[in-house]
């Protein structure tokens, strides 16, 4: 399987999909989130992070670039690189620390970090769906992402 397209009718469906995906990841891996402003990348991240047991707010890391979440057995790092001027800035954020371990990294606007970010296990591209809601196109970049897609397609 190389790709999978799913539909999320509303915000609740997006959060629910996030929870399903969270369970599959068990809090480990790298997910790129593509799509224009307002497509639901942060909403989906919120669903994933809450699905891993975080209770409380999941705010957009637009100004902080990254927000960490302690999840007991694992950690999640939620990036929004929209405001990143130069991928080299990621070095100053201590990017190695985020990607060295066994955490889950959710990355909005990964294009801004090209050349510095590690490769994704899964890329999710969110686009408007005719008649409302969102289309989610998933592409796996390796075995781990492939296994998630197979499970989600079933
Ligand atoms: P982004 O991080 O991509 O800029 P946000 O997650 O901040 O986008 O979401 C923008 C808006 O889209 C929010 O008002 C949210 O409720 C809405 N939204 C999220 N998912 C869906 C969906 N599947 N269908 C319709 N609206 C959605
Ligand atoms: Mg966002």
CSV table of N, CA and C and ligand atoms in Angstrom, one decimal:
chain,number,residue,atom,x,y,z
A,1,UNK,N,0.9,-1.2,0.0
A,1,UNK,CA,0.0,0.0,0.0
A,1,UNK,C,0.9,1.2,0.0
A,2,UNK,N,0.6,2.2,-0.9
A,2,UNK,CA,1.4,3.4,-1.0
A,2,UNK,C,0.7,4.6,-0.4
A,3,UNK,N,-0.6,4.6,-0.5
A,3,UNK,CA,-1.4,5.8,0.0
A,3,UNK,C,-2.8,5.4,0.4
A,4,UNK,N,-3.4,6.3,1.1
A,4,UNK,CA,-4.7,6.1,1.6
A,4,UNK,C,-5.4,7.4,1.8
A,5,UNK,N,-6.7,7.5,1.3
A,5,UNK,CA,-7.4,8.8,1.5
A,5,UNK,C,-8.6,8.5,2.4
A,6,UNK,N,-8.7,9.4,3.4
A,6,UNK,CA,-9.8,9.3,4.4
A,6,UNK,C,-10.6,10.6,4.4
A,7,UNK,N,-11.7,10.5,5.1
A,7,UNK,CA,-12.6,11.7,5.1
A,7,UNK,C,-12.9,12.0,6.6
A,8,UNK,N,-12.8,13.3,7.0
A,8,UNK,CA,-13.2,13.7,8.3
A,8,UNK,C,-14.3,14.8,8.1
A,9,UNK,N,-15.5,14.5,8.5
A,9,UNK,CA,-16.6,15.4,8.2
A,9,UNK,C,-16.6,16.7,9.0
A,10,UNK,N,-16.0,16.6,10.2
A,10,UNK,CA,-16.0,17.8,11.1
A,10,UNK,C,-14.9,17.7,12.1
A,11,UNK,N,-14.8,18.7,13.0
A,11,UNK,CA,-13.7,18.7,14.0
A,11,UNK,C,-13.7,17.4,14.9
A,12,UNK,N,-14.9,17.0,15.2
A,12,UNK,CA,-15.0,15.8,16.1
A,12,UNK,C,-14.5,14.6,15.4
A,13,UNK,N,-14.7,14.4,14.1
A,13,UNK,CA,-14.2,13.3,13.3
A,13,UNK,C,-12.7,13.4,13.2
A,14,UNK,N,-12.2,14.6,13.1
A,14,UNK,CA,-10.7,14.8,13.0
A,14,UNK,C,-10.1,14.3,14.4
A,15,UNK,N,-10.7,14.7,15.5
A,15,UNK,CA,-10.1,14.3,16.8
A,15,UNK,C,-10.2,12.8,17.0
A,16,UNK,N,-11.3,12.2,16.5
A,16,UNK,CA,-11.5,10.8,16.6
A,16,UNK,C,-10.4,10.0,15.7
A,17,UNK,N,-10.2,10.5,14.5
A,17,UNK,CA,-9.1,9.9,13.7
A,17,UNK,C,-7.8,10.1,14.4
A,18,UNK,N,-7.5,11.2,15.0
A,18,UNK,CA,-6.3,11.4,15.7
A,18,UNK,C,-6.1,10.4,16.8
A,19,UNK,N,-7.2,10.1,17.5
A,19,UNK,CA,-7.1,9.1,18.6
A,19,UNK,C,-6.8,7.7,18.1
A,20,UNK,N,-7.4,7.4,16.9
A,20,UNK,CA,-7.1,6.0,16.3
A,20,UNK,C,-5.6,6.0,15.9
A,21,UNK,N,-5.1,7.0,15.3
A,21,UNK,CA,-3.7,7.1,14.9
A,21,UNK,C,-2.8,7.0,16.1
A,22,UNK,N,-3.2,7.7,17.1
A,22,UNK,CA,-2.4,7.7,18.4
A,22,UNK,C,-2.1,6.3,18.9
A,23,UNK,N,-3.2,5.6,18.9
A,23,UNK,CA,-3.1,4.2,19.4
A,23,UNK,C,-2.1,3.4,18.5
A,24,UNK,N,-2.2,3.5,17.2
A,24,UNK,CA,-1.3,2.8,16.3
A,24,UNK,C,0.2,3.2,16.6
A,25,UNK,N,0.4,4.4,16.8
A,25,UNK,CA,1.8,4.9,16.9
A,25,UNK,C,2.4,4.5,18.3
A,26,UNK,N,1.5,4.3,19.3
A,26,UNK,CA,2.0,4.1,20.6
A,26,UNK,C,3.0,5.2,21.1
A,27,UNK,N,2.9,6.3,20.5
A,27,UNK,CA,3.7,7.5,20.9
A,27,UNK,C,5.1,7.5,20.4
A,28,UNK,N,5.3,6.8,19.2
A,28,UNK,CA,6.6,6.8,18.6
A,28,UNK,C,6.6,7.0,17.1
A,29,UNK,N,7.5,7.8,16.6
A,29,UNK,CA,7.6,8.1,15.1
A,29,UNK,C,7.6,9.5,14.8
A,30,UNK,N,7.6,9.7,13.4
A,30,UNK,CA,7.6,11.1,12.9
A,30,UNK,C,6.5,11.2,11.9
A,31,UNK,N,5.6,12.2,12.1
A,31,UNK,CA,4.5,12.5,11.2
A,31,UNK,C,4.5,13.9,10.7
A,32,UNK,N,4.6,14.1,9.4
A,32,UNK,CA,4.5,15.4,8.7
A,32,UNK,C,3.0,15.7,8.5
A,33,UNK,N,2.7,16.9,8.8
A,33,UNK,CA,1.3,17.4,8.6
A,33,UNK,C,1.3,18.5,7.5
A,34,UNK,N,0.8,18.2,6.4
A,34,UNK,CA,0.7,19.2,5.3
A,34,UNK,C,-0.7,19.7,5.1
A,35,UNK,N,-0.8,20.9,4.6
A,35,UNK,CA,-2.1,21.6,4.3
A,35,UNK,C,-2.1,23.0,4.6
A,36,UNK,N,-2.9,23.8,3.9
A,36,UNK,CA,-2.9,25.2,4.1
A,36,UNK,C,-3.3,25.6,5.5
A,37,UNK,N,-3.1,26.9,5.9
A,37,UNK,CA,-3.6,27.4,7.1
A,37,UNK,C,-5.1,27.1,7.3
A,38,UNK,N,-5.5,26.7,8.5
A,38,UNK,CA,-6.9,26.5,8.8
A,38,UNK,C,-7.4,25.1,8.3
A,39,UNK,N,-6.5,24.2,7.8
A,39,UNK,CA,-7.0,22.9,7.3
A,39,UNK,C,-7.3,21.9,8.4
A,40,UNK,N,-6.7,22.1,9.6
A,40,UNK,CA,-6.9,21.2,10.7
A,40,UNK,C,-5.7,20.5,11.2
A,41,UNK,N,-4.5,20.9,10.8
A,41,UNK,CA,-3.3,20.2,11.3
A,41,UNK,C,-3.2,20.2,12.8
A,42,UNK,N,-3.5,21.4,13.4
A,42,UNK,CA,-3.4,21.5,14.9
A,42,UNK,C,-4.5,20.7,15.5
A,43,UNK,N,-5.7,20.7,14.9
A,43,UNK,CA,-6.8,19.9,15.4
A,43,UNK,C,-6.4,18.4,15.4
A,44,UNK,N,-5.8,17.9,14.3
A,44,UNK,CA,-5.4,16.5,14.3
A,44,UNK,C,-4.3,16.2,15.3
A,45,UNK,N,-3.4,17.1,15.4
A,45,UNK,CA,-2.3,17.0,16.4
A,45,UNK,C,-2.9,16.9,17.8
A,46,UNK,N,-3.9,17.7,18.1
A,46,UNK,CA,-4.6,17.7,19.4
A,46,UNK,C,-5.3,16.3,19.6
A,47,UNK,N,-5.9,15.8,18.6
A,47,UNK,CA,-6.5,14.4,18.7
A,47,UNK,C,-5.5,13.4,19.0
A,48,UNK,N,-4.4,13.5,18.4
A,48,UNK,CA,-3.3,12.5,18.6
A,48,UNK,C,-2.7,12.6,20.0
A,49,UNK,N,-2.4,13.8,20.4
A,49,UNK,CA,-1.8,14.0,21.7
A,49,UNK,C,-2.7,13.6,22.8
A,50,UNK,N,-4.0,14.0,22.7
A,50,UNK,CA,-5.0,13.6,23.7
A,50,UNK,C,-5.2,12.1,23.7
A,51,UNK,N,-5.1,11.5,22.5
A,51,UNK,CA,-5.3,10.0,22.3
A,51,UNK,C,-4.1,9.3,23.0
A,52,UNK,N,-3.0,10.0,23.2
A,52,UNK,CA,-1.9,9.3,24.0
A,52,UNK,C,-2.0,9.6,25.4
A,53,UNK,N,-3.1,10.2,25.9
A,53,UNK,CA,-3.3,10.3,27.3
A,53,UNK,C,-3.2,11.7,27.9
A,54,UNK,N,-2.8,12.7,27.1
A,54,UNK,CA,-2.7,14.1,27.6
A,54,UNK,C,-4.1,14.6,27.9
A,55,UNK,N,-4.2,15.1,29.1
A,55,UNK,CA,-5.5,15.7,29.4
A,55,UNK,C,-5.2,17.2,29.5
A,56,UNK,N,-6.0,18.0,28.8
A,56,UNK,CA,-5.9,19.4,28.8
A,56,UNK,C,-5.6,20.0,27.5
A,57,UNK,N,-5.1,21.3,27.5
A,57,UNK,CA,-4.9,22.0,26.3
A,57,UNK,C,-3.8,21.5,25.4
A,58,UNK,N,-4.0,21.6,24.1
A,58,UNK,CA,-3.0,21.4,23.1
A,58,UNK,C,-3.0,22.6,22.2
A,59,UNK,N,-2.1,23.6,22.5
A,59,UNK,CA,-2.2,24.9,21.8
A,59,UNK,C,-1.3,24.8,20.6
A,60,UNK,N,-1.6,25.7,19.6
A,60,UNK,CA,-0.8,25.8,18.4
A,60,UNK,C,0.6,26.3,18.8
A,61,UNK,N,1.7,25.6,18.4
A,61,UNK,CA,3.0,26.1,18.7
A,61,UNK,C,3.5,27.1,17.7
A,62,UNK,N,2.7,27.9,17.2
A,62,UNK,CA,3.1,28.9,16.1
A,62,UNK,C,4.2,29.8,16.6
A,63,UNK,N,4.1,30.2,17.8
A,63,UNK,CA,5.1,31.2,18.3
A,63,UNK,C,6.3,30.6,19.0
A,64,UNK,N,6.1,29.4,19.6
A,64,UNK,CA,7.1,28.7,20.3
A,64,UNK,C,7.9,27.7,19.4
A,65,UNK,N,7.3,27.5,18.2
A,65,UNK,CA,7.9,26.5,17.3
A,65,UNK,C,7.7,25.0,17.7
A,66,UNK,N,7.8,24.8,19.0
A,66,UNK,CA,7.6,23.4,19.5
A,66,UNK,C,7.0,23.4,20.9
A,67,UNK,N,6.1,22.5,21.1
A,67,UNK,CA,5.5,22.2,22.4
A,67,UNK,C,5.8,20.8,22.8
A,68,UNK,N,6.4,20.6,24.0
A,68,UNK,CA,6.6,19.2,24.4
A,68,UNK,C,5.4,18.7,25.3
A,69,UNK,N,5.1,17.4,25.2
A,69,UNK,CA,4.1,16.8,26.1
A,69,UNK,C,4.7,15.5,26.7
A,70,UNK,N,4.7,15.5,28.0
A,70,UNK,CA,5.1,14.2,28.8
A,70,UNK,C,3.9,13.3,28.8
A,71,UNK,N,4.1,12.1,28.4
A,71,UNK,CA,3.0,11.2,28.2
A,71,UNK,C,3.2,9.9,29.0
A,72,UNK,N,3.9,9.9,30.1
A,72,UNK,CA,4.2,8.7,30.9
A,72,UNK,C,5.3,7.9,30.2
A,73,UNK,N,4.9,6.9,29.4
A,73,UNK,CA,5.8,6.0,28.8
A,73,UNK,C,6.6,6.7,27.7
A,74,UNK,N,6.0,7.7,27.1
A,74,UNK,CA,6.7,8.4,26.0
A,74,UNK,C,6.5,9.9,26.0
A,75,UNK,N,6.9,10.6,25.0
A,75,UNK,CA,6.8,12.0,24.9
A,75,UNK,C,6.3,12.3,23.5
A,76,UNK,N,5.6,13.5,23.4
A,76,UNK,CA,5.3,14.0,22.0
A,76,UNK,C,5.8,15.4,21.9
A,77,UNK,N,6.3,15.7,20.7
A,77,UNK,CA,6.8,17.0,20.4
A,77,UNK,C,6.0,17.5,19.2
A,78,UNK,N,5.3,18.6,19.4
A,78,UNK,CA,4.4,19.2,18.4
A,78,UNK,C,5.0,20.4,17.8
A,79,UNK,N,5.4,20.4,16.6
A,79,UNK,CA,6.1,21.5,15.9
A,79,UNK,C,5.2,22.2,15.0
A,80,UNK,N,5.3,23.5,14.9
A,80,UNK,CA,4.7,24.3,13.9
A,80,UNK,C,5.8,25.2,13.3
A,81,UNK,N,6.3,24.9,12.1
A,81,UNK,CA,7.5,25.6,11.6
A,81,UNK,C,7.1,26.7,10.7
A,82,UNK,N,5.8,27.1,10.7
A,82,UNK,CA,5.4,28.2,9.8
A,82,UNK,C,6.3,29.4,9.8
A,83,UNK,N,6.7,29.8,11.0
A,83,UNK,CA,7.4,31.0,11.2
A,83,UNK,C,8.9,30.8,11.1
A,84,UNK,N,9.4,29.6,10.8
A,84,UNK,CA,10.8,29.4,10.7
A,84,UNK,C,11.3,30.1,9.5
A,85,UNK,N,12.3,30.9,9.7
A,85,UNK,CA,12.9,31.7,8.5
A,85,UNK,C,13.9,30.8,7.8
A,86,UNK,N,14.6,30.0,8.5
A,86,UNK,CA,15.7,29.3,7.9
A,86,UNK,C,15.8,27.9,8.6
A,87,UNK,N,15.9,26.8,7.9
A,87,UNK,CA,16.0,25.5,8.6
A,87,UNK,C,17.1,25.4,9.6
A,88,UNK,N,18.2,26.2,9.4
A,88,UNK,CA,19.3,26.2,10.3
A,88,UNK,C,18.9,26.6,11.7
A,89,UNK,N,17.8,27.4,11.8
A,89,UNK,CA,17.3,27.8,13.2
A,89,UNK,C,17.0,26.6,14.0
A,90,UNK,N,16.6,25.5,13.4
A,90,UNK,CA,16.3,24.3,14.1
A,90,UNK,C,17.4,23.8,15.0
A,91,UNK,N,18.6,24.0,14.5
A,91,UNK,CA,19.8,23.6,15.3
A,91,UNK,C,19.8,24.4,16.6
A,92,UNK,N,19.4,25.6,16.6
A,92,UNK,CA,19.4,26.4,17.9
A,92,UNK,C,18.3,25.9,18.8
A,93,UNK,N,17.3,25.3,18.3
A,93,UNK,CA,16.2,24.8,19.1
A,93,UNK,C,16.7,23.5,19.8
A,94,UNK,N,17.8,23.0,19.4
A,94,UNK,CA,18.3,21.7,20.0
A,94,UNK,C,17.5,20.5,19.4
A,95,UNK,N,17.4,20.6,18.1
A,95,UNK,CA,16.6,19.7,17.4
A,95,UNK,C,17.0,18.2,17.6
A,96,UNK,N,18.3,18.0,17.7
A,96,UNK,CA,18.7,16.6,17.9
A,96,UNK,C,18.1,16.0,19.1
A,97,UNK,N,17.9,16.8,20.2
A,97,UNK,CA,17.3,16.2,21.4
A,97,UNK,C,15.9,15.7,21.2
A,98,UNK,N,15.2,16.4,20.3
A,98,UNK,CA,13.8,16.0,20.0
A,98,UNK,C,13.7,14.7,19.2
A,99,UNK,N,14.7,14.5,18.3
A,99,UNK,CA,14.6,13.4,17.4
A,99,UNK,C,15.5,12.2,17.7
A,100,UNK,N,16.4,12.4,18.7
A,100,UNK,CA,17.3,11.3,19.1
A,100,UNK,C,16.5,10.2,19.8
A,101,UNK,N,15.5,10.5,20.6
A,101,UNK,CA,14.9,9.6,21.5
A,101,UNK,C,13.8,8.8,20.7
A,102,UNK,N,12.9,8.2,21.5
A,102,UNK,CA,11.8,7.4,21.0
A,102,UNK,C,10.5,8.1,21.1
A,103,UNK,N,10.5,9.4,20.8
A,103,UNK,CA,9.3,10.2,21.0
A,103,UNK,C,8.4,10.2,19.7
A,104,UNK,N,7.2,10.8,19.8
A,104,UNK,CA,6.4,11.0,18.6
A,104,UNK,C,6.6,12.5,18.3
A,105,UNK,N,7.0,12.8,17.0
A,105,UNK,CA,7.1,14.1,16.5
A,105,UNK,C,6.0,14.4,15.5
A,106,UNK,N,5.2,15.4,15.8
A,106,UNK,CA,4.2,15.9,14.9
A,106,UNK,C,4.6,17.2,14.3
A,107,UNK,N,4.7,17.3,13.0
A,107,UNK,CA,5.4,18.5,12.4
A,107,UNK,C,4.5,19.2,11.4
A,108,UNK,N,4.0,20.4,11.8
A,108,UNK,CA,3.2,21.2,10.8
A,108,UNK,C,4.3,22.0,10.1
A,109,UNK,N,4.1,22.2,8.8
A,109,UNK,CA,5.0,23.0,7.9
A,109,UNK,C,6.4,22.4,7.9
A,110,UNK,N,6.5,21.1,7.7
A,110,UNK,CA,7.8,20.5,7.6
A,110,UNK,C,8.7,21.0,6.5
A,111,UNK,N,8.0,21.5,5.4
A,111,UNK,CA,8.8,22.1,4.3
A,111,UNK,C,9.8,23.1,4.7
A,112,UNK,N,9.4,23.8,5.8
A,112,UNK,CA,10.3,24.9,6.3
A,112,UNK,C,11.6,24.4,7.0
A,113,UNK,N,11.6,23.1,7.3
A,113,UNK,CA,12.7,22.5,7.9
A,113,UNK,C,13.5,21.6,7.0
A,114,UNK,N,13.2,21.7,5.7
A,114,UNK,CA,13.8,20.7,4.8
A,114,UNK,C,15.3,20.7,4.9
A,115,UNK,N,15.8,19.5,4.9
A,115,UNK,CA,17.3,19.3,4.9
A,115,UNK,C,17.8,19.1,6.3
A,116,UNK,N,17.0,19.5,7.3
A,116,UNK,CA,17.4,19.3,8.7
A,116,UNK,C,16.6,18.3,9.5
A,117,UNK,N,15.3,18.3,9.1
A,117,UNK,CA,14.4,17.4,9.8
A,117,UNK,C,14.7,15.9,9.4
A,118,UNK,N,14.4,15.0,10.3
A,118,UNK,CA,14.5,13.6,10.0
A,118,UNK,C,13.4,13.2,9.0
A,119,UNK,N,13.5,12.1,8.3
A,119,UNK,CA,12.4,11.8,7.4
A,119,UNK,C,11.2,11.3,8.2
A,120,UNK,N,10.0,11.4,7.5
A,120,UNK,CA,8.8,11.0,8.2
A,120,UNK,C,8.5,9.5,8.0
A,121,UNK,N,7.8,9.0,9.0
A,121,UNK,CA,7.2,7.6,8.8
A,121,UNK,C,5.9,7.8,8.0
A,122,UNK,N,5.2,8.9,8.2
A,122,UNK,CA,3.9,9.1,7.6
A,122,UNK,C,3.8,10.6,7.3
A,123,UNK,N,3.2,10.9,6.1
A,123,UNK,CA,2.8,12.2,5.7
A,123,UNK,C,1.3,12.3,5.5
A,124,UNK,N,0.7,13.3,6.2
A,124,UNK,CA,-0.7,13.4,6.1
A,124,UNK,C,-1.0,14.8,5.4
A,125,UNK,N,-1.6,14.8,4.3
A,125,UNK,CA,-2.0,16.0,3.6
A,125,UNK,C,-3.5,16.3,3.7
A,126,UNK,N,-3.8,17.4,4.3
A,126,UNK,CA,-5.2,17.8,4.5
A,126,UNK,C,-5.7,18.8,3.5
A,127,UNK,N,-6.8,18.5,2.9
A,127,UNK,CA,-7.4,19.5,1.9
A,127,UNK,C,-8.9,19.6,2.1
A,128,UNK,N,-9.5,20.6,1.6
A,128,UNK,CA,-10.9,20.8,1.7
A,128,UNK,C,-11.7,19.7,1.0
A,129,UNK,N,-12.8,19.3,1.5
A,129,UNK,CA,-13.6,18.3,0.8
A,129,UNK,C,-14.8,19.0,0.3
A,130,UNK,N,-15.1,18.6,-1.0
A,130,UNK,CA,-16.3,19.2,-1.6
A,130,UNK,C,-17.5,19.0,-0.7
A,131,UNK,N,-18.3,20.0,-0.4
A,131,UNK,CA,-19.4,19.8,0.5
A,131,UNK,C,-19.2,19.9,2.0
A,132,UNK,N,-17.9,20.2,2.3
A,132,UNK,CA,-17.6,20.3,3.7
A,132,UNK,C,-16.7,19.3,4.2
A,133,UNK,N,-16.1,19.5,5.4
A,133,UNK,CA,-15.1,18.6,6.0
A,133,UNK,C,-13.8,18.6,5.3
A,134,UNK,N,-13.0,17.6,5.6
A,134,UNK,CA,-11.6,17.5,5.0
A,134,UNK,C,-11.3,16.2,4.5
A,135,UNK,N,-10.5,16.2,3.4
A,135,UNK,CA,-9.9,14.9,2.9
A,135,UNK,C,-8.5,14.8,3.6
A,136,UNK,N,-8.2,13.6,4.0
A,136,UNK,CA,-6.8,13.4,4.6
A,136,UNK,C,-6.2,12.3,3.7
A,137,UNK,N,-5.1,12.7,3.0
A,137,UNK,CA,-4.3,11.8,2.2
A,137,UNK,C,-3.1,11.4,2.9
A,138,UNK,N,-3.0,10.1,3.2
A,138,UNK,CA,-1.9,9.5,4.0
A,138,UNK,C,-0.9,8.8,3.0
A,139,UNK,N,0.4,9.1,3.2
A,139,UNK,CA,1.4,8.3,2.5
A,139,UNK,C,2.5,7.9,3.4
A,140,UNK,N,2.8,6.6,3.4
A,140,UNK,CA,3.8,6.0,4.3
A,140,UNK,C,5.2,6.2,3.6
A,141,UNK,N,6.2,6.5,4.4
A,141,UNK,CA,7.5,6.6,3.9
A,141,UNK,C,8.5,5.5,4.4
A,142,UNK,N,7.9,4.5,5.1
A,142,UNK,CA,8.7,3.4,5.5
A,142,UNK,C,7.8,2.3,6.1
A,143,UNK,N,8.4,1.3,6.7
A,143,UNK,CA,7.7,0.2,7.2
A,143,UNK,C,6.7,0.5,8.3
A,144,UNK,N,7.2,1.4,9.2
A,144,UNK,CA,6.3,1.8,10.3
A,144,UNK,C,5.1,2.5,9.9
A,145,UNK,N,5.3,3.4,9.0
A,145,UNK,CA,4.1,4.2,8.4
A,145,UNK,C,3.2,3.3,7.6
A,146,UNK,N,3.8,2.4,6.9
A,146,UNK,CA,3.1,1.4,6.1
A,146,UNK,C,2.2,0.5,7.0
A,147,UNK,N,2.7,0.1,8.1
A,147,UNK,CA,1.9,-0.7,9.0
A,147,UNK,C,0.7,0.1,9.6
A,148,UNK,N,0.9,1.4,9.8
A,148,UNK,CA,-0.2,2.2,10.3
A,148,UNK,C,-1.2,2.3,9.3
A,149,UNK,N,-0.8,2.6,8.0
A,149,UNK,CA,-1.8,2.7,6.9
A,149,UNK,C,-2.6,1.5,6.7
A,150,UNK,N,-2.0,0.3,6.7
A,150,UNK,CA,-2.7,-0.9,6.6
A,150,UNK,C,-3.7,-1.1,7.7
A,151,UNK,N,-3.4,-0.7,8.9
A,151,UNK,CA,-4.3,-0.8,10.0
A,151,UNK,C,-5.5,0.2,9.8
A,152,UNK,N,-5.2,1.3,9.4
A,152,UNK,CA,-6.2,2.4,9.2
A,152,UNK,C,-7.2,2.0,8.1
A,153,UNK,N,-6.6,1.3,7.0
A,153,UNK,CA,-7.4,1.0,5.9
A,153,UNK,C,-8.4,-0.2,6.2
A,154,UNK,N,-8.1,-0.9,7.2
A,154,UNK,CA,-8.8,-2.1,7.5
A,154,UNK,C,-10.2,-1.8,8.3
B,1,LIG,P1,-4.2,24.4,11.0
B,1,LIG,O1,-3.4,24.0,12.2
B,1,LIG,O2,-4.1,23.5,9.8
B,1,LIG,O3,-4.0,25.9,10.6
B,1,LIG,P2,-6.5,24.2,12.8
B,1,LIG,O4,-6.3,22.8,13.4
B,1,LIG,O5,-6.1,25.4,13.6
B,1,LIG,O6,-5.8,24.3,11.4
B,1,LIG,O7,-8.0,24.3,12.4
B,1,LIG,C1,-8.7,25.3,11.7
B,1,LIG,C2,-10.2,25.1,11.8
B,1,LIG,O8,-10.6,24.0,11.1
B,1,LIG,C3,-10.7,25.0,13.2
B,1,LIG,O9,-11.8,25.9,13.3
B,1,LIG,C4,-11.2,23.5,13.2
B,1,LIG,O10,-12.4,23.4,14.0
B,1,LIG,C5,-11.6,23.3,11.8
B,1,LIG,N1,-11.6,21.8,11.4
B,1,LIG,C6,-10.7,20.9,11.8
B,1,LIG,N2,-10.9,19.7,11.3
B,1,LIG,C7,-12.0,19.9,10.5
B,1,LIG,C8,-12.8,19.0,9.7
B,1,LIG,N3,-12.5,17.7,9.5
B,1,LIG,N4,-13.9,19.5,9.0
B,1,LIG,C9,-14.2,20.8,9.2
B,1,LIG,N5,-13.5,21.7,9.9
B,1,LIG,C10,-12.5,21.2,10.6
B,2,LIG,MG1,-1.8,24.8,13.1
